[in-house]
Amino acid sequence: MTLRLTPIEQLDLSGKKLAVIGGTNGLGRAIAQQALARGADVTVVGRRFRDAPAARLTFVAADLSSMSEATRVARELPAESFDVVLLTTGIIAAKTREETPEQVERDVAISYLSRLAILRGLGSRLGSARETGAPRPRVFVMGSPGTGNLGDPGDLNSEKAYRSMVAHANTVAGNEALVLGAKDRFPGPAFFGLAPYLIKTDIRSNLLGEGSIAHKLVETAVGLVMQSPETYAKRIVPLLFAPELEGRTGLMFGHKAQPILPTQGFDEAYVDRYLSASETLLRQALTRPRPGGTRPDQPPHSPTP
């Protein structure tokens, strides 16, 4: 396909509504700021709000390492009014395996499974209250699609063996599977993938140790030779709302908003297998008892009078 994207300086997003899940830091924050500057109403979801309050900017606090929290937030978001949802939450797995209180490997929880939980919570509500004739609502999934990672749906939770980059590859593959297969599980929106590649952010801090010498050296090198988060955001924001995407789904885009090919091996059967394994892991996380004997989908016990 041929894209003729409107330059960011000429883009008018007045009246458009964008939700950035993971929009309080890194690439999500840069994209949220660019969209806000072009007139969009922006909702950002994350742990800590790092920007000054502004008109048309809404912050929703959430710890997206928790599947129950991701599910709750998704149900409470005003999805009916959103034009675009961008899923950007992500880390890189640590050198030794980390597990959330819901017994999910931490990288797969934050960088992938929370996104599946968000989509389940948004469901068919996405964009449903907009004017008749509005473009089909869109979901953009940020990761590394098209880079050859097929993951291992048989060990999605890295319980049989653990290596950092193998665990992270499970999140990369899961996000590509979402782009290719979500339309069959969540009818309504169009789904697209984003592959920003190397950009200086905090995503590698979990692997290298935040503030460590290795972390500082790597990020300095990346910052010197690769594009900045702001440059990437200026390229991607016009894509999020591009008229050329109307009527399409399952497409993926590289670091300059150019179309890229999916990973070979992601046929329909493999996508379904991957998403089925993911749904099983998500159900397990949501039904595991928490302290006090309740499940994450139940309220805590009331104290006895």
mmCIF file of C-alpha atoms in Angstrom:
data_model
loop_
_atom_site.group_PDB
_atom_site.id
_atom_site.type_symbol
_atom_site.label_atom_id
_atom_site.label_comp_id
_atom_site.label_asym_id
_atom_site.label_seq_id
_atom_site.Cartn_x
_atom_site.Cartn_y
_atom_site.Cartn_z
ATOM 1 C CA MET A 1 0.000 0.000 0.000
ATOM 2 C CA THR A 2 1.035 3.603 -0.497
ATOM 3 C CA LEU A 3 0.771 6.030 2.412
ATOM 4 C CA ARG A 4 0.784 9.785 2.001
ATOM 5 C CA LEU A 5 0.689 10.851 5.620
ATOM 6 C CA THR A 6 -0.168 14.402 6.585
ATOM 7 C CA PRO A 7 2.914 16.120 8.060
ATOM 8 C CA ILE A 8 2.521 16.496 11.809
ATOM 9 C CA GLU A 9 2.677 20.301 11.515
ATOM 10 C CA GLN A 10 -0.411 20.278 9.274
ATOM 11 C CA LEU A 11 -2.387 17.688 11.224
ATOM 12 C CA ASP A 12 -5.611 18.822 12.898
ATOM 13 C CA LEU A 13 -6.917 16.300 15.425
ATOM 14 C CA SER A 14 -9.614 18.509 16.939
ATOM 15 C CA GLY A 15 -12.461 16.315 18.163
ATOM 16 C CA LYS A 16 -10.446 13.096 17.930
ATOM 17 C CA LYS A 17 -10.083 10.937 21.043
ATOM 18 C CA LEU A 18 -6.966 8.871 21.683
ATOM 19 C CA ALA A 19 -6.273 6.512 24.589
ATOM 20 C CA VAL A 20 -2.635 5.591 25.241
ATOM 21 C CA ILE A 21 -2.261 2.594 27.520
ATOM 22 C CA GLY A 22 1.225 3.149 28.901
ATOM 23 C CA GLY A 23 1.187 6.815 28.005
ATOM 24 C CA THR A 24 3.039 8.167 31.043
ATOM 25 C CA ASN A 25 6.580 7.364 29.913
ATOM 26 C CA GLY A 26 8.731 6.585 26.873
ATOM 27 C CA LEU A 27 7.185 6.336 23.424
ATOM 28 C CA GLY A 28 3.625 6.354 24.733
ATOM 29 C CA ARG A 29 4.217 9.644 26.511
ATOM 30 C CA ALA A 30 5.834 11.201 23.411
ATOM 31 C CA ILE A 31 2.922 10.114 21.210
ATOM 32 C CA ALA A 32 0.361 11.377 23.719
ATOM 33 C CA GLN A 33 2.062 14.778 23.823
ATOM 34 C CA GLN A 34 2.195 15.090 20.031
ATOM 35 C CA ALA A 35 -1.475 14.158 19.658
ATOM 36 C CA LEU A 36 -2.433 16.588 22.411
ATOM 37 C CA ALA A 37 -0.491 19.377 20.685
ATOM 38 C CA ARG A 38 -2.436 18.729 17.466
ATOM 39 C CA GLY A 39 -5.807 19.132 19.217
ATOM 40 C CA ALA A 40 -6.800 15.594 20.216
ATOM 41 C CA ASP A 41 -8.428 14.661 23.508
ATOM 42 C CA VAL A 42 -5.963 12.236 25.091
ATOM 43 C CA THR A 43 -6.397 9.714 27.904
ATOM 44 C CA VAL A 44 -3.211 8.184 29.303
ATOM 45 C CA VAL A 45 -3.089 5.114 31.540
ATOM 46 C CA GLY A 46 -0.051 4.296 33.672
ATOM 47 C CA ARG A 47 1.453 4.149 37.128
ATOM 48 C CA ARG A 48 2.787 7.710 37.531
ATOM 49 C CA PHE A 49 1.699 10.914 35.822
ATOM 50 C CA ARG A 50 4.811 12.825 34.755
ATOM 51 C CA ASP A 51 3.281 15.823 32.978
ATOM 52 C CA ALA A 52 1.620 19.013 34.095
ATOM 53 C CA PRO A 53 -2.194 18.961 34.024
ATOM 54 C CA ALA A 54 -3.585 20.212 30.732
ATOM 55 C CA ALA A 55 -6.909 20.726 29.023
ATOM 56 C CA ARG A 56 -7.979 17.661 27.021
ATOM 57 C CA LEU A 57 -5.520 15.420 28.905
ATOM 58 C CA THR A 58 -6.880 12.786 31.294
ATOM 59 C CA PHE A 59 -4.757 10.541 33.508
ATOM 60 C CA VAL A 60 -5.946 7.153 34.758
ATOM 61 C CA ALA A 61 -3.742 5.457 37.349
ATOM 62 C CA ALA A 62 -3.177 1.727 36.964
ATOM 63 C CA ASP A 63 -0.566 -0.930 37.704
ATOM 64 C CA LEU A 64 -0.680 -2.934 34.479
ATOM 65 C CA SER A 65 1.450 -5.749 35.841
ATOM 66 C CA SER A 66 -1.817 -6.854 37.464
ATOM 67 C CA MET A 67 -4.342 -8.577 35.224
ATOM 68 C CA SER A 68 -7.193 -7.782 37.588
ATOM 69 C CA GLU A 69 -6.176 -4.110 37.538
ATOM 70 C CA ALA A 70 -5.928 -4.085 33.738
ATOM 71 C CA THR A 71 -9.374 -5.668 33.503
ATOM 72 C CA ARG A 72 -10.871 -3.166 35.954
ATOM 73 C CA VAL A 73 -9.398 -0.141 34.205
ATOM 74 C CA ALA A 74 -10.542 -1.339 30.790
ATOM 75 C CA ARG A 75 -14.110 -1.721 32.006
ATOM 76 C CA GLU A 76 -14.082 1.777 33.506
ATOM 77 C CA LEU A 77 -12.545 3.617 30.544
ATOM 78 C CA PRO A 78 -15.046 5.558 28.379
ATOM 79 C CA ALA A 79 -14.224 3.346 25.407
ATOM 80 C CA GLU A 80 -17.429 4.266 23.627
ATOM 81 C CA SER A 81 -15.958 7.643 22.660
ATOM 82 C CA PHE A 82 -12.441 6.564 21.634
ATOM 83 C CA ASP A 83 -11.323 6.767 18.015
ATOM 84 C CA VAL A 84 -7.941 5.120 18.594
ATOM 85 C CA VAL A 85 -6.459 3.005 21.371
ATOM 86 C CA LEU A 86 -2.672 2.603 21.482
ATOM 87 C CA LEU A 87 -1.170 -0.188 23.588
ATOM 88 C CA THR A 88 2.426 0.654 24.527
ATOM 89 C CA THR A 89 3.125 -0.772 27.996
ATOM 90 C CA GLY A 90 6.368 -2.713 28.018
ATOM 91 C CA ILE A 91 9.585 -3.788 29.705
ATOM 92 C CA ILE A 92 12.295 -6.321 28.867
ATOM 93 C CA ALA A 93 12.531 -9.426 31.037
ATOM 94 C CA ALA A 94 15.117 -9.352 33.817
ATOM 95 C CA LYS A 95 18.155 -11.625 33.912
ATOM 96 C CA THR A 96 16.441 -13.802 36.512
ATOM 97 C CA ARG A 97 12.763 -14.716 36.332
ATOM 98 C CA GLU A 98 10.372 -12.307 38.068
ATOM 99 C CA GLU A 99 6.773 -13.178 38.864
ATOM 100 C CA THR A 100 3.771 -11.006 39.699
ATOM 101 C CA PRO A 101 1.478 -11.771 42.665
ATOM 102 C CA GLU A 102 -0.853 -13.410 40.117
ATOM 103 C CA GLN A 103 2.006 -15.824 39.253
ATOM 104 C CA VAL A 104 2.639 -14.460 35.758
ATOM 105 C CA GLU A 105 6.176 -13.856 34.487
ATOM 106 C CA ARG A 106 6.557 -10.101 34.844
ATOM 107 C CA ASP A 107 7.523 -9.219 31.262
ATOM 108 C CA VAL A 108 4.726 -11.224 29.686
ATOM 109 C CA ALA A 109 2.289 -9.710 32.203
ATOM 110 C CA ILE A 110 3.203 -6.078 31.501
ATOM 111 C CA SER A 111 4.240 -6.190 27.856
ATOM 112 C CA TYR A 112 1.579 -8.534 26.491
ATOM 113 C CA LEU A 113 -1.020 -10.171 28.724
ATOM 114 C CA SER A 114 -2.247 -6.855 30.174
ATOM 115 C CA ARG A 115 -3.014 -5.793 26.603
ATOM 116 C CA LEU A 116 -5.186 -8.856 26.075
ATOM 117 C CA ALA A 117 -6.948 -8.052 29.353
ATOM 118 C CA ILE A 118 -7.486 -4.457 28.218
ATOM 119 C CA LEU A 119 -9.005 -5.586 24.919
ATOM 120 C CA ARG A 120 -11.344 -7.992 26.705
ATOM 121 C CA GLY A 121 -12.499 -5.156 28.953
ATOM 122 C CA LEU A 122 -13.029 -2.701 26.121
ATOM 123 C CA GLY A 123 -14.870 -5.284 24.046
ATOM 124 C CA SER A 124 -17.477 -4.141 21.586
ATOM 125 C CA ARG A 125 -17.863 -0.794 23.392
ATOM 126 C CA LEU A 126 -14.916 0.726 21.556
ATOM 127 C CA GLY A 127 -16.079 3.687 19.507
ATOM 128 C CA SER A 128 -19.737 2.688 19.775
ATOM 129 C CA ALA A 129 -21.048 6.104 20.916
ATOM 130 C CA ARG A 130 -19.462 8.167 18.137
ATOM 131 C CA GLU A 131 -21.426 9.799 15.347
ATOM 132 C CA THR A 132 -22.870 7.690 12.577
ATOM 133 C CA GLY A 133 -20.373 7.414 9.732
ATOM 134 C CA ALA A 134 -17.299 7.811 11.963
ATOM 135 C CA PRO A 135 -14.290 5.758 10.812
ATOM 136 C CA ARG A 136 -13.919 2.270 12.229
ATOM 137 C CA PRO A 137 -12.235 2.462 15.651
ATOM 138 C CA ARG A 138 -8.581 1.410 15.654
ATOM 139 C CA VAL A 139 -6.274 -0.423 18.013
ATOM 140 C CA PHE A 140 -2.511 -0.080 17.555
ATOM 141 C CA VAL A 141 -0.303 -2.642 19.279
ATOM 142 C CA MET A 142 3.310 -1.586 19.840
ATOM 143 C CA GLY A 143 5.991 -4.275 19.896
ATOM 144 C CA SER A 144 8.394 -5.748 17.361
ATOM 145 C CA PRO A 145 6.226 -7.402 14.705
ATOM 146 C CA GLY A 146 7.830 -8.819 11.613
ATOM 147 C CA THR A 147 11.157 -9.550 13.311
ATOM 148 C CA GLY A 148 10.937 -13.358 13.176
ATOM 149 C CA ASN A 149 9.898 -14.092 16.776
ATOM 150 C CA LEU A 150 7.372 -16.932 16.993
ATOM 151 C CA GLY A 151 7.560 -17.343 20.774
ATOM 152 C CA ASP A 152 6.591 -20.527 22.583
ATOM 153 C CA PRO A 153 2.877 -20.860 23.350
ATOM 154 C CA GLY A 154 3.698 -24.097 25.168
ATOM 155 C CA ASP A 155 5.757 -22.179 27.748
ATOM 156 C CA LEU A 156 4.260 -18.706 27.576
ATOM 157 C CA ASN A 157 4.854 -18.169 31.293
ATOM 158 C CA SER A 158 8.521 -19.268 31.117
ATOM 159 C CA GLU A 159 7.998 -21.967 33.749
ATOM 160 C CA LYS A 160 9.840 -24.814 31.999
ATOM 161 C CA ALA A 161 12.998 -22.842 31.300
ATOM 162 C CA TYR A 162 14.026 -19.212 31.625
ATOM 163 C CA ARG A 163 16.230 -16.952 29.582
ATOM 164 C CA SER A 164 15.587 -13.226 29.459
ATOM 165 C CA MET A 165 15.381 -12.731 25.713
ATOM 166 C CA VAL A 166 13.404 -15.959 25.205
ATOM 167 C CA ALA A 167 10.856 -14.714 27.738
ATOM 168 C CA HIS A 168 10.746 -11.348 25.991
ATOM 169 C CA ALA A 169 10.283 -13.073 22.634
ATOM 170 C CA ASN A 170 7.042 -14.514 24.022
ATOM 171 C CA THR A 171 5.722 -10.967 24.444
ATOM 172 C CA VAL A 172 6.907 -9.949 20.957
ATOM 173 C CA ALA A 173 5.166 -12.928 19.377
ATOM 174 C CA GLY A 174 2.044 -12.424 21.485
ATOM 175 C CA ASN A 175 1.636 -8.847 20.346
ATOM 176 C CA GLU A 176 2.028 -9.864 16.707
ATOM 177 C CA ALA A 177 -0.569 -12.590 17.257
ATOM 178 C CA LEU A 178 -2.920 -9.926 18.650
ATOM 179 C CA VAL A 179 -2.559 -7.798 15.521
ATOM 180 C CA LEU A 180 -3.272 -10.757 13.260
ATOM 181 C CA GLY A 181 -5.937 -12.552 15.284
ATOM 182 C CA ALA A 182 -7.753 -10.051 17.510
ATOM 183 C CA LYS A 183 -10.302 -9.205 14.818
ATOM 184 C CA ASP A 184 -11.781 -12.705 15.196
ATOM 185 C CA ARG A 185 -11.993 -12.446 18.998
ATOM 186 C CA PHE A 186 -12.945 -8.776 19.320
ATOM 187 C CA PRO A 187 -15.184 -7.870 16.360
ATOM 188 C CA GLY A 188 -15.480 -4.181 15.512
ATOM 189 C CA PRO A 189 -12.123 -2.415 15.691
ATOM 190 C CA ALA A 190 -9.331 -2.599 13.159
ATOM 191 C CA PHE A 191 -5.970 -3.785 14.509
ATOM 192 C CA PHE A 192 -2.484 -2.629 13.499
ATOM 193 C CA GLY A 193 1.052 -3.306 14.692
ATOM 194 C CA LEU A 194 3.892 -0.869 15.369
ATOM 195 C CA ALA A 195 7.600 -1.752 15.381
ATOM 196 C CA PRO A 196 9.625 1.251 16.597
ATOM 197 C CA TYR A 197 12.883 -0.737 16.879
ATOM 198 C CA LEU A 198 15.678 0.800 18.976
ATOM 199 C CA ILE A 199 14.858 4.152 20.573
ATOM 200 C CA LYS A 200 16.232 5.656 23.771
ATOM 201 C CA THR A 201 13.646 4.955 26.495
ATOM 202 C CA ASP A 202 13.559 3.220 29.879
ATOM 203 C CA ILE A 203 12.389 -0.120 28.434
ATOM 204 C CA ARG A 204 15.799 -1.768 28.986
ATOM 205 C CA SER A 205 16.132 -0.659 32.623
ATOM 206 C CA ASN A 206 14.514 -3.850 33.926
ATOM 207 C CA LEU A 207 17.111 -5.957 32.102
ATOM 208 C CA LEU A 208 20.221 -3.839 32.637
ATOM 209 C CA GLY A 209 19.409 -2.328 36.023
ATOM 210 C CA GLU A 210 17.985 1.175 36.191
ATOM 211 C CA GLY A 211 20.773 3.728 36.498
ATOM 212 C CA SER A 212 23.524 1.133 36.170
ATOM 213 C CA ILE A 213 26.645 1.856 34.126
ATOM 214 C CA ALA A 214 25.547 -0.698 31.520
ATOM 215 C CA HIS A 215 22.128 0.937 31.286
ATOM 216 C CA LYS A 216 23.602 4.416 30.891
ATOM 217 C CA LEU A 217 26.097 3.304 28.241
ATOM 218 C CA VAL A 218 23.493 1.448 26.181
ATOM 219 C CA GLU A 219 20.971 4.279 26.269
ATOM 220 C CA THR A 220 23.635 6.844 25.417
ATOM 221 C CA ALA A 221 24.699 4.807 22.380
ATOM 222 C CA VAL A 222 21.102 4.284 21.253
ATOM 223 C CA GLY A 223 20.376 7.986 21.663
ATOM 224 C CA LEU A 224 23.362 8.939 19.527
ATOM 225 C CA VAL A 225 22.561 6.764 16.501
ATOM 226 C CA MET A 226 18.787 6.230 16.555
ATOM 227 C CA GLN A 227 15.788 8.558 16.347
ATOM 228 C CA SER A 228 14.412 10.186 19.477
ATOM 229 C CA PRO A 229 11.007 9.373 20.991
ATOM 230 C CA GLU A 230 9.794 12.787 19.780
ATOM 231 C CA THR A 231 10.874 12.120 16.181
ATOM 232 C CA TYR A 232 9.181 8.730 16.206
ATOM 233 C CA ALA A 233 6.010 10.240 17.667
ATOM 234 C CA LYS A 234 5.883 12.877 14.920
ATOM 235 C CA ARG A 235 6.020 10.104 12.337
ATOM 236 C CA ILE A 236 3.482 7.835 14.005
ATOM 237 C CA VAL A 237 0.717 10.203 15.147
ATOM 238 C CA PRO A 238 -0.363 10.956 11.533
ATOM 239 C CA LEU A 239 -0.464 7.194 10.910
ATOM 240 C CA LEU A 240 -2.820 6.588 13.838
ATOM 241 C CA PHE A 241 -5.500 8.673 12.121
ATOM 242 C CA ALA A 242 -4.541 8.128 8.442
ATOM 243 C CA PRO A 243 -7.587 7.869 6.121
ATOM 244 C CA GLU A 244 -5.712 5.265 4.032
ATOM 245 C CA LEU A 245 -6.153 2.714 6.827
ATOM 246 C CA GLU A 246 -9.934 2.760 6.610
ATOM 247 C CA GLY A 247 -11.256 -0.653 5.592
ATOM 248 C CA ARG A 248 -7.997 -2.404 6.476
ATOM 249 C CA THR A 249 -6.821 -4.455 9.458
ATOM 250 C CA GLY A 250 -3.858 -6.628 10.413
ATOM 251 C CA LEU A 251 -1.225 -4.336 8.893
ATOM 252 C CA MET A 252 2.111 -3.572 10.553
ATOM 253 C CA PHE A 253 4.396 -0.550 10.351
ATOM 254 C CA GLY A 254 8.091 0.032 10.991
ATOM 255 C CA HIS A 255 10.080 2.783 12.668
ATOM 256 C CA LYS A 256 9.348 5.334 9.934
ATOM 257 C CA ALA A 257 5.643 4.437 9.647
ATOM 258 C CA GLN A 258 6.374 2.316 6.574
ATOM 259 C CA PRO A 259 4.409 -0.923 5.992
ATOM 260 C CA ILE A 260 6.322 -4.084 6.933
ATOM 261 C CA LEU A 261 5.650 -7.788 6.435
ATOM 262 C CA PRO A 262 4.530 -10.108 9.256
ATOM 263 C CA THR A 263 6.725 -12.871 10.613
ATOM 264 C CA GLN A 264 6.703 -16.041 8.536
ATOM 265 C CA GLY A 265 4.976 -18.839 10.416
ATOM 266 C CA PHE A 266 2.132 -16.789 11.820
ATOM 267 C CA ASP A 267 -0.541 -18.629 9.893
ATOM 268 C CA GLU A 268 -4.133 -18.731 11.111
ATOM 269 C CA ALA A 269 -3.673 -21.970 13.064
ATOM 270 C CA TYR A 270 -0.576 -20.732 14.900
ATOM 271 C CA VAL A 271 -2.174 -17.393 15.744
ATOM 272 C CA ASP A 272 -5.185 -19.209 17.201
ATOM 273 C CA ARG A 273 -2.937 -21.532 19.204
ATOM 274 C CA TYR A 274 -0.980 -18.592 20.604
ATOM 275 C CA LEU A 275 -4.040 -16.588 21.579
ATOM 276 C CA SER A 276 -5.727 -19.637 23.114
ATOM 277 C CA ALA A 277 -2.674 -20.264 25.321
ATOM 278 C CA SER A 278 -2.699 -16.571 26.268
ATOM 279 C CA GLU A 279 -6.376 -16.659 27.217
ATOM 280 C CA THR A 280 -5.737 -19.692 29.406
ATOM 281 C CA LEU A 281 -2.903 -17.922 31.228
ATOM 282 C CA LEU A 282 -5.055 -14.816 31.670
ATOM 283 C CA ARG A 283 -7.926 -16.857 33.131
ATOM 284 C CA GLN A 284 -5.532 -18.525 35.559
ATOM 285 C CA ALA A 285 -4.200 -15.160 36.696
ATOM 286 C CA LEU A 286 -7.697 -13.785 37.234
ATOM 287 C CA THR A 287 -8.905 -16.784 39.255
ATOM 288 C CA ARG A 288 -5.928 -17.300 41.564
ATOM 289 C CA PRO A 289 -6.828 -16.478 45.178
ATOM 290 C CA ARG A 290 -5.247 -13.387 46.675
ATOM 291 C CA PRO A 291 -4.454 -12.723 50.353
ATOM 292 C CA GLY A 292 -7.698 -12.966 52.312
ATOM 293 C CA GLY A 293 -8.994 -15.875 50.270
ATOM 294 C CA THR A 294 -10.777 -13.925 47.509
ATOM 295 C CA ARG A 295 -10.157 -14.025 43.770
ATOM 296 C CA PRO A 296 -8.966 -10.901 41.914
ATOM 297 C CA ASP A 297 -12.423 -10.565 40.348
ATOM 298 C CA GLN A 298 -14.123 -10.506 43.771
ATOM 299 C CA PRO A 299 -14.186 -7.710 46.370
ATOM 300 C CA PRO A 300 -12.194 -8.332 49.572
ATOM 301 C CA HIS A 301 -14.001 -9.768 52.561
ATOM 302 C CA SER A 302 -15.725 -7.159 54.685
ATOM 303 C CA PRO A 303 -14.413 -6.966 58.251
ATOM 304 C CA THR A 304 -16.584 -8.699 60.810
ATOM 305 C CA PRO A 305 -18.434 -6.192 63.028
#
